[in-house]
XYZ file of C-alpha atoms in Angstrom:
517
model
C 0.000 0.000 0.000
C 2.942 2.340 0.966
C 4.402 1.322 -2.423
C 1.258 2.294 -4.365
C 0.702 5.487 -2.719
C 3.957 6.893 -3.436
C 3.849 5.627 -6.757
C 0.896 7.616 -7.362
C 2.379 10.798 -5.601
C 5.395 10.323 -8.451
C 2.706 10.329 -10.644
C 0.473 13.255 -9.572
C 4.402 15.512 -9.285
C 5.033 14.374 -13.020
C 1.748 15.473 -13.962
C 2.016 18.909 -12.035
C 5.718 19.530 -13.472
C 4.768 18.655 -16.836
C 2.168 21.065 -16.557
C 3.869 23.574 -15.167
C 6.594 23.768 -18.111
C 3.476 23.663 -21.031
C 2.432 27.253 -19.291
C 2.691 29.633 -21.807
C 5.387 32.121 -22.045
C 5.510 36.214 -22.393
C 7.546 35.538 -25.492
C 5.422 34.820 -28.284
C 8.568 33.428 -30.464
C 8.955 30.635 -27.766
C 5.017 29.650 -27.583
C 5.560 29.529 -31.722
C 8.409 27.306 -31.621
C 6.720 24.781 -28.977
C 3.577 24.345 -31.146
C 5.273 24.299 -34.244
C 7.409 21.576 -33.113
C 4.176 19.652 -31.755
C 2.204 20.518 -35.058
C 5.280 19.442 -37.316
C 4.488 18.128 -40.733
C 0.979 18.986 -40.247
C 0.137 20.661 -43.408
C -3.792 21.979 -42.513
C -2.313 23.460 -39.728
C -2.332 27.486 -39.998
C 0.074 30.111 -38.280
C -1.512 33.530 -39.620
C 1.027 35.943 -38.260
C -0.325 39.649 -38.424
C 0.292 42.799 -36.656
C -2.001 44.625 -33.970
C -2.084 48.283 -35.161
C 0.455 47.863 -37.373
C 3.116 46.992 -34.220
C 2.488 44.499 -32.107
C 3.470 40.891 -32.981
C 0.343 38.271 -32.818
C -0.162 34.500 -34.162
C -3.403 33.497 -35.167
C -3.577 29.403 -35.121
C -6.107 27.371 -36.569
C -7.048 24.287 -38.426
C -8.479 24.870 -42.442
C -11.584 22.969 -42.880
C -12.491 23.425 -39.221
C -12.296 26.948 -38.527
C -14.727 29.586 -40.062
C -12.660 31.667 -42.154
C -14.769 34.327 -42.923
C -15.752 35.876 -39.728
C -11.619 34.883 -38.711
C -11.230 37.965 -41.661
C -14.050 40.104 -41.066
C -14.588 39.925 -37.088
C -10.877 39.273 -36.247
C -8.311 40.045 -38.254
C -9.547 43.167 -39.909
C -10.422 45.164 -37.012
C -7.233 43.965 -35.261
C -5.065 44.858 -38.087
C -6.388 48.620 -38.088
C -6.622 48.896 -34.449
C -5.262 52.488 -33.331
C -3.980 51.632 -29.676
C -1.473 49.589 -30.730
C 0.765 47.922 -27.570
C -1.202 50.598 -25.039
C -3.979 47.924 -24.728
C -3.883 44.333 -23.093
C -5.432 40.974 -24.793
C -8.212 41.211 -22.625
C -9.026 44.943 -23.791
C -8.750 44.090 -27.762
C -11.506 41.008 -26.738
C -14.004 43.511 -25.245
C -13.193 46.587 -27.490
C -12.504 45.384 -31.042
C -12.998 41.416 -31.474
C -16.439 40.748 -32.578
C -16.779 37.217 -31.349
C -19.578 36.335 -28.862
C -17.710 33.092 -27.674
C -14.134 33.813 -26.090
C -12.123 31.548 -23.675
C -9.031 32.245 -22.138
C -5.954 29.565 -22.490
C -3.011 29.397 -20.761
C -0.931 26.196 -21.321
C -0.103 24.837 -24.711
C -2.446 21.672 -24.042
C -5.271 23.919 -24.178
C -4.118 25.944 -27.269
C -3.837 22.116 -28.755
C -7.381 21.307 -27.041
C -8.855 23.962 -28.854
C -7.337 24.000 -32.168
C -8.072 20.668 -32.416
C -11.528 21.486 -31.903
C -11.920 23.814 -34.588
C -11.350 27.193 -32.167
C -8.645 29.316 -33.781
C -6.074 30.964 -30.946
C -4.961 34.252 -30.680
C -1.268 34.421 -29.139
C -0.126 38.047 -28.699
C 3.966 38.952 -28.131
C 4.599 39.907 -24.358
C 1.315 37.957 -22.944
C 1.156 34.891 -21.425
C -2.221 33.462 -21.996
C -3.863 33.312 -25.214
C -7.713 33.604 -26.158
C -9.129 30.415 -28.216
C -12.590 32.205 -30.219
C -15.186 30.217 -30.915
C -15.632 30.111 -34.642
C -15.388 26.270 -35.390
C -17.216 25.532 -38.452
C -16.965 22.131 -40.025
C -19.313 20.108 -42.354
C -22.156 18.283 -40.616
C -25.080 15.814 -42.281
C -28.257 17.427 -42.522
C -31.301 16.165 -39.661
C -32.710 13.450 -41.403
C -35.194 10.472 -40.488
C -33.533 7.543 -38.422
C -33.011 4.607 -40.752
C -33.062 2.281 -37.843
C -36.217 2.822 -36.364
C -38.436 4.712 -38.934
C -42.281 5.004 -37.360
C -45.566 5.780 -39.579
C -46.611 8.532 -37.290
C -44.018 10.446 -34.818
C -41.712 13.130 -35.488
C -39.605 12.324 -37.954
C -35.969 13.789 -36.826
C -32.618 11.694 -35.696
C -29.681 12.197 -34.388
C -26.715 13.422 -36.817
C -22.606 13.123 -36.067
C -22.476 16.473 -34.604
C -23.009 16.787 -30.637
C -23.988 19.916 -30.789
C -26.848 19.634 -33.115
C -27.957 16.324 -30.784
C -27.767 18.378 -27.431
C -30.095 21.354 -29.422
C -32.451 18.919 -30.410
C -32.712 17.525 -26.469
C -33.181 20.904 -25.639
C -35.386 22.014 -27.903
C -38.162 19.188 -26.284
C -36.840 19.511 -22.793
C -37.028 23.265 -22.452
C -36.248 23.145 -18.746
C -33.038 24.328 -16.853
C -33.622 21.120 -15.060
C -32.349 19.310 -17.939
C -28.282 19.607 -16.849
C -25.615 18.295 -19.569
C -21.966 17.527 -18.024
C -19.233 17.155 -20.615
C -15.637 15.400 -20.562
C -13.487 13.971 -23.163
C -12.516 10.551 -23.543
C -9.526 9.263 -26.116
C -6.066 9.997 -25.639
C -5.459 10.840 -28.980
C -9.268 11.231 -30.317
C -10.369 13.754 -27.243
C -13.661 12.479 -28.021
C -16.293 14.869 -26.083
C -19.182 13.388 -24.207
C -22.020 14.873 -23.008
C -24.154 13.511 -20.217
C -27.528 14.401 -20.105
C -30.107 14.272 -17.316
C -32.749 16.067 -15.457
C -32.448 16.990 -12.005
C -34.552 15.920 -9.306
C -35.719 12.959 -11.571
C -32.434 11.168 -12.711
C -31.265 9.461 -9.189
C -27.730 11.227 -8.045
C -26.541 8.060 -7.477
C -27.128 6.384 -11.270
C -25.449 9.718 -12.597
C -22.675 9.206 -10.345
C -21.866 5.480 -11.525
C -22.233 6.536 -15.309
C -20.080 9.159 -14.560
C -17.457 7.462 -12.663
C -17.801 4.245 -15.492
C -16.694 6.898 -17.724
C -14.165 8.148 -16.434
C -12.505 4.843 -16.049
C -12.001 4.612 -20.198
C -8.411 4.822 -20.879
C -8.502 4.162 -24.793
C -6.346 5.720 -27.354
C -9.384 7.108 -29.249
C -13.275 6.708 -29.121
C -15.045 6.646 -32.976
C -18.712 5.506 -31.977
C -20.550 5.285 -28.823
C -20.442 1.342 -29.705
C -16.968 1.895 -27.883
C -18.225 3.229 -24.753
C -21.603 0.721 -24.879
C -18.858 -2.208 -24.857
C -17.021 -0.716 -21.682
C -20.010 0.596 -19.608
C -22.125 -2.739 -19.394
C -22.550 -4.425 -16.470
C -21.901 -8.555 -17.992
C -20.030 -7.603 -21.045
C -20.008 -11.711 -21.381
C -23.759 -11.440 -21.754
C -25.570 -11.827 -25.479
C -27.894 -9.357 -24.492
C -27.456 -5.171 -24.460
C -27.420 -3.668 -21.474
C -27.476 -0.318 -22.367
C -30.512 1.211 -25.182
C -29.287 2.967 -28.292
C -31.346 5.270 -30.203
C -31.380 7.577 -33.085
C -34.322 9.361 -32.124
C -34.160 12.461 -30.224
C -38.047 11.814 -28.816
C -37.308 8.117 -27.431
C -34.099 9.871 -25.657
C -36.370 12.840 -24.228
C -38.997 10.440 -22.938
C -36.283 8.007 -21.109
C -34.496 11.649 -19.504
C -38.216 12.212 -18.294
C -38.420 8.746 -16.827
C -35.000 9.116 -14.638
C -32.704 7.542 -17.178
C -29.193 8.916 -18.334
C -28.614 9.346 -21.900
C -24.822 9.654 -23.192
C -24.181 11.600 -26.492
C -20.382 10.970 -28.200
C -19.172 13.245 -30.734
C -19.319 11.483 -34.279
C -21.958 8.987 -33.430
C -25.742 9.048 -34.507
C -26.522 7.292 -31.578
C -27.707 8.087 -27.942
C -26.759 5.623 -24.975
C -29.564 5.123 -22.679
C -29.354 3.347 -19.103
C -30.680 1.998 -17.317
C -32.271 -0.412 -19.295
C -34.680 -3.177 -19.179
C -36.342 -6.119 -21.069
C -39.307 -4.457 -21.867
C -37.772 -1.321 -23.039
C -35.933 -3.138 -25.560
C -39.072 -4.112 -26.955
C -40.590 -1.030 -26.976
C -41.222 1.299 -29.886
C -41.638 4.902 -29.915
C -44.884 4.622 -32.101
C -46.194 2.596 -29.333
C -47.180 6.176 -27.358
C -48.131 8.598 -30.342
C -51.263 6.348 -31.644
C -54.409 5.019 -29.747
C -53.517 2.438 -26.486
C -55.721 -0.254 -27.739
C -53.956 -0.501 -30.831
C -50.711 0.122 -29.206
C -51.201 -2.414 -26.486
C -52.095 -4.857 -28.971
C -49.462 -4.916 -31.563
C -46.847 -4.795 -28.354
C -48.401 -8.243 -27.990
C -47.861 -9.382 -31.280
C -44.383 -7.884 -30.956
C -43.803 -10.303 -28.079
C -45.215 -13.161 -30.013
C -43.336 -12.917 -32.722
C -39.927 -12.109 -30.136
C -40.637 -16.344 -28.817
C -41.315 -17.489 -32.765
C -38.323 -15.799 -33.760
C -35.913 -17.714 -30.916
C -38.180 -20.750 -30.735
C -39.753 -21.934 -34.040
C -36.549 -23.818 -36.157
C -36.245 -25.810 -32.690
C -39.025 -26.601 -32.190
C -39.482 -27.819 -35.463
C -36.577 -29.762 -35.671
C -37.219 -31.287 -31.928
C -40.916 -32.166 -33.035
C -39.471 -33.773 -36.606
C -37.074 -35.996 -35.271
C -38.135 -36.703 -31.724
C -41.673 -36.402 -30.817
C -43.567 -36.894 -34.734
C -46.595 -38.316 -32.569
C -47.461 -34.495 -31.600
C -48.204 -33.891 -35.175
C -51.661 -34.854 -36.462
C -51.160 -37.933 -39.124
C -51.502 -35.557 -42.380
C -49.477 -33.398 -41.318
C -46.912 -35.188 -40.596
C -47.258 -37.586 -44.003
C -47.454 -34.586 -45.849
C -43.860 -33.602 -44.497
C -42.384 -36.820 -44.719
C -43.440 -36.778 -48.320
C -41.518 -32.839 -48.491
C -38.599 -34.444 -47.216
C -38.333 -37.916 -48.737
C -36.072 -36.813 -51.286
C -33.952 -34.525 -48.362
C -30.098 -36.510 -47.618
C -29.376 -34.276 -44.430
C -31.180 -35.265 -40.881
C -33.476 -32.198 -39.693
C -30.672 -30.217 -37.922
C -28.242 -30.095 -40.668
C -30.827 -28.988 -42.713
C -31.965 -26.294 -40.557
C -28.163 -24.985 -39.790
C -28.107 -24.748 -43.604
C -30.985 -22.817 -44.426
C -30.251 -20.495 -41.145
C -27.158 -19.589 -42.163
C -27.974 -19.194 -45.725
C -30.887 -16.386 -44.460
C -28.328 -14.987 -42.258
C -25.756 -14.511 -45.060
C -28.574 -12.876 -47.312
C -29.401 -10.782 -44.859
C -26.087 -9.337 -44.027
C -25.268 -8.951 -47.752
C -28.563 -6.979 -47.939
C -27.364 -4.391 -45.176
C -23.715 -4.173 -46.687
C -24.871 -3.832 -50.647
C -25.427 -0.576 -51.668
C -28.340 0.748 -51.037
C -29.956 0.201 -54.686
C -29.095 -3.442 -54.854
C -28.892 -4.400 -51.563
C -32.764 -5.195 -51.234
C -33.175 -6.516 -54.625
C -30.230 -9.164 -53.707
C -31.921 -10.148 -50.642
C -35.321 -10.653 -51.399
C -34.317 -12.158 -55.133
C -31.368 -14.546 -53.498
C -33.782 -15.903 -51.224
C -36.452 -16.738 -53.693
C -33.886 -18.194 -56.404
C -32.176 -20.429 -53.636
C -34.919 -21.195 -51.572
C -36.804 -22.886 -54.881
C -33.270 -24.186 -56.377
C -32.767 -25.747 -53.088
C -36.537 -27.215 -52.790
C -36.166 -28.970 -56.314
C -32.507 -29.895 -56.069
C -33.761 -32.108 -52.960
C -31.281 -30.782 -50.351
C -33.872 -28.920 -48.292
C -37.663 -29.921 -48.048
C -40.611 -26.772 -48.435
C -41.533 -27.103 -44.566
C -38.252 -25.968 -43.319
C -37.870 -23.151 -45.870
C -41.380 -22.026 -44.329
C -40.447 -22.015 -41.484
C -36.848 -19.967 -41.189
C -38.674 -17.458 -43.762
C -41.607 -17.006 -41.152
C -38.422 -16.807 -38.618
C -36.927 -14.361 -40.126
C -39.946 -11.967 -40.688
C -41.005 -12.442 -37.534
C -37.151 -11.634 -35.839
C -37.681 -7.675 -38.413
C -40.622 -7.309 -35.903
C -38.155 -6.346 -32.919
C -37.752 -2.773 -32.755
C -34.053 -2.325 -31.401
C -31.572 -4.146 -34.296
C -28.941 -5.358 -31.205
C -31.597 -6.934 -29.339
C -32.464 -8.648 -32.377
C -29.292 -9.544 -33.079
C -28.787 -11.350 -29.982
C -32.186 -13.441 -30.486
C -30.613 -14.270 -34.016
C -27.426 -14.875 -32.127
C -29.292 -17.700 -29.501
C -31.300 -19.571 -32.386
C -28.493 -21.586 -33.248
C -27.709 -23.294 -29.385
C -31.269 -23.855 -29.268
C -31.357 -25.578 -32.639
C -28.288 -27.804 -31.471
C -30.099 -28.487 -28.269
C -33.371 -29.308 -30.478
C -31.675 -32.127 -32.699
C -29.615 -33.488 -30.122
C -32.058 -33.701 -26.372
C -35.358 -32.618 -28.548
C -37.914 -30.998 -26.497
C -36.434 -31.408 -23.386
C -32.743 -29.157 -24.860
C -35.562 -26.684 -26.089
C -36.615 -26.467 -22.240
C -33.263 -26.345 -20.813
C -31.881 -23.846 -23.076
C -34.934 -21.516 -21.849
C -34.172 -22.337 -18.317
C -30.749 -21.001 -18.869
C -31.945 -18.142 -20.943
C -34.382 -16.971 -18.075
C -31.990 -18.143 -15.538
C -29.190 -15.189 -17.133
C -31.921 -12.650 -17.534
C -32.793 -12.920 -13.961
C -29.233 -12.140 -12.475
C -28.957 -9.781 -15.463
C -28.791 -5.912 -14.093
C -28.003 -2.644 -15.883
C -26.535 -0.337 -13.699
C -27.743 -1.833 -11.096
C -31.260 -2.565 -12.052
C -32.920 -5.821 -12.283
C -33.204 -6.343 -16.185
C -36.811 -8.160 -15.731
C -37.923 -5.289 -14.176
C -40.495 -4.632 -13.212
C -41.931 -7.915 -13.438
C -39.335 -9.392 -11.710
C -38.966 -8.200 -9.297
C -42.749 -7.390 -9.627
C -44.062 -4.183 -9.274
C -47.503 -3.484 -9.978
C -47.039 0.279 -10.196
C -44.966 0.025 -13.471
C -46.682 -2.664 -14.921
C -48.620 -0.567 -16.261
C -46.300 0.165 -19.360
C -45.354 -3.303 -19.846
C -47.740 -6.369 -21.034
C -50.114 -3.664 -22.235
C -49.521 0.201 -22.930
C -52.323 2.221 -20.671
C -53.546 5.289 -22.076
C -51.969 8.509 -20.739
C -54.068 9.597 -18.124
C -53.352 6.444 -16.485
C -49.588 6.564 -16.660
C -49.605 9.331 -13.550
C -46.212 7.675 -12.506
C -42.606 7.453 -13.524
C -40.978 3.653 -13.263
C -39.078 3.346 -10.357
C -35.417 2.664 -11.085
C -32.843 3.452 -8.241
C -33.294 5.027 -4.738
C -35.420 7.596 -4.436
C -36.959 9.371 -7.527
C -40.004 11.773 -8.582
C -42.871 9.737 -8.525
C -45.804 11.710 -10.298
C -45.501 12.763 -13.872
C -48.712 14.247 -14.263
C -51.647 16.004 -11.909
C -54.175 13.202 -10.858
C -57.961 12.778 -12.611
C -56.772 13.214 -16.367
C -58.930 10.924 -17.684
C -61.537 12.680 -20.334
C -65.170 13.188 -19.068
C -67.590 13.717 -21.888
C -70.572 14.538 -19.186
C -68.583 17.639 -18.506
C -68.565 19.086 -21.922
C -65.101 17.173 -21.986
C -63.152 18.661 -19.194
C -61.094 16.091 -17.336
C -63.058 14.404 -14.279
């Protein structure tokens, strides 16, 4: 312990050294020659030297392609360049007096002229000061707010998240209009300085969920950060575990609504896609068009979403379990009309269905990496060609091609792609359980499923919550989706938490000319 704590002290004195000899010096040659040397054969890199009032020596550094150039000339350099005090003013008076930039922030080490370079902020070094002033004019290209691609809805708004953080923290904002709504920022990468911004609301988010996301973050040591699939992979709870821990989303709405049910969303630069956690089951298997059309309908195709969620793990097992164990559960026609289908067929059930799964599979990923104007046509024609050239070349029979194509339509019903993915990842162990144990490897493998999903947590909560543990509160917005002026409360996720979203006796009362009861 001794040995570790001094360590650390070394460390901490290294750090504080090092930092004290990046301060910037008086002598604007010096500062030059320390970030030239660090920016050295880097060829967008920009030293605009220029005189203040025609005397004083200044450096303007920037970045080209990340740095608005045209308010650099008009708002900067112009009125700097014909300033009339010359060296009788400071840095700090030229800022208030003659720059025209409403975002200014003092540096004074070279890591934060580097820090804000790199982020597109162009730095003003003047000769005989010894801090610099980084103005915010970063200007880079940025994708235009389009419709998510992942989880397109028929009626909802129609905006997603783009590469750019700012543009994903405006569009939180602009639906949470509170101050409430608080957004903490750090960087993560050593070489990437990938910003992240945390956002929450206070007095709903639990202080001590934002205090583990915050302190799982800070744990990242990574050279660099490219997509919040980085951060996903280093935040979860079982990283061992097929299934996601943590919700991603491209839609601005679904990451409002969880920030309004206590959750913590996490926005990386560069990535289209919001973190959400806590997460749960359910949630996964939720879709944001579930609350913008009528309950009834809502509540019922959630339950034909989580039919279709059991067909798509358990129908190729139980098929092949049925066909070569337990044929006296079929009714007699049936099952002589599939012996017939597969009388020509060399391979036992299982091969068979291995073969056809991972022939869909391979269509379907060819699908998503084709360009965009073949990608469907390959899909859907490749699995009609080789689904009838494999019928009537005898090496598959017409049941089992039935029945992965009703698999596979039924796994597109799943609303978040990496929870489907991990259902598409489990169908094989269950179809090797199938043609080896039959029914009875079918029921095992479940056990074990529900068995993980039960000591399954994200961020510390239960991830069959709020079933299990049960709590009738939230069920509310689980098996079926109540109509709004039921859902008065928020889910309860960690310690104590806001409880009422909404003022009681909401629901509609046409007796009173329609005012609420």
């Amino acid at each position: 312990m001794i040995f570790r704590r001094s360590k650390s002290n070394r460390i901490n004195q290294a750090r504080q050294d090092e930092k004290q000899e990046d301060l910037l010096s008086s002598n604007l040659d010096q500062n030059l020659q320390v970030l030239c040397s660090l920016y050295e054969d880097c060829s967008d890199v920009v030293f605009r030297p220029f005189l203040i009032g025609g005397q004083l020596k200044a450096e303007l550094i920037y970045i080209e392609g990340l740095s608005n150039i045209q308010e650099m000339d008009t708002n900067v350099l112009s009125p700097l360049m014909r300033e009339t005090k010359g060296e009788q003013s400071t840095l700090t008076g030229w800022l208030k007096e003659t720059v025209s930039v409403s975002k200014v922030k003092e540096v004074k080490t070279s890591d934060d002229c580097i820090r804000q370079i790199s982020t597109g902020n162009p730095v003003i070094l003047v000769d005989g000061e010894n801090r610099g002033a980084a103005l915010g004019l970063a200007q880079w290209e940025k994708r235009s707010i389009e419709e998510p691609t992942s989880e397109s809805v028929v009626k909802g708004p129609r905006e997603g998240f783009v590469e750019t953080l700012g543009v994903n923290t405006s569009l939180l904002r602009r639906r949470i209009r509170s101050p409430q709504l608080k957004m903490r920022s750090m960087k993560v990468g050593r070489y990437t300085q990938t910003e992240i911004t945390i956002a929450y609301i206070e007095g709903i988010a639990d202080k001590t969920l934002i205090k583990e996301v915050t302190n799982r973050l800070q744990r990242i040591e990574i050279d660099g950060i490219l997509d919040s699939g980085y951060i996903e992979e280093m935040m979860e709870d079982q990283p061992f575990s097929p299934f996601p821990q943590i919700m991603s989303t491209e839609r601005p709405d679904t990451a409002a609504a969880s920030l309004l049910e206590g959750r913590v969303v996490i926005l990386v630069d560069g990535s289209p896609f919001g973190l959400i956690a806590p997460t749960t089951l359910y949630s996964l298997l939720q879709s944001s068009e579930d609350y913008y059309q009528r309950f009834v309908l809502s509540s019922a195709i959630r339950w034909l979403r989580y039919l279709f969620v059991v067909l798509s793990l358990l129908l190729p097992s139980i098929y092949v379990a049925v066909l070569s164990y337990h044929q006296e559960m079929v009714p007699t026609k049936l099952i002589l009309s599939m012996a017939a289908s597969r009388e020509a067929v060399p391979f036992p059930a299982l091969v068979e269905a291995l073969i056809m799964e991972i022939t869909f599979e391979a269509l379907r990923e060819a699908g998503v990496r084709l360009p965009k104007q073949v990608g469907a046509a390959v899909s859907i024609v490749g699995a009609l060609v080789i689904g009838q050239a494999a019928i009537q070349a005898g090496l598959v029979s017409a049941p089992m091609v039935m029945v992965v194509a009703l698999t596979g339509i039924a796994s597109f019903t799943i609303p978040r792609y990496n929870f489907g993915a991990s259902i598409r990842l489990l169908r094989f162990p269950m179809i090797f359980l199938a043609g080896t144990l039959g029914l009875l490897g079918v029921m095992l493998g479940l056990l074990v499923i529900l068995t993980h999903l039960c000591t399954l947590r994200s961020f510390g909560i239960p991830y069959l919550s709020p079933m299990a543990p049960m709590k009738g509160r939230d069920m509310k917005d689980v098996l079926v989706r109540a109509p709004w002026w039921m859902l008065n409360t928020r889910p309860h996720l960690t310690g104590e938490y806001n409880q009422y979203r909404q003022a009681p006796h909401q629901k509609p009362d046409p007796k009173n000319g329609g005012e609420t009861e």
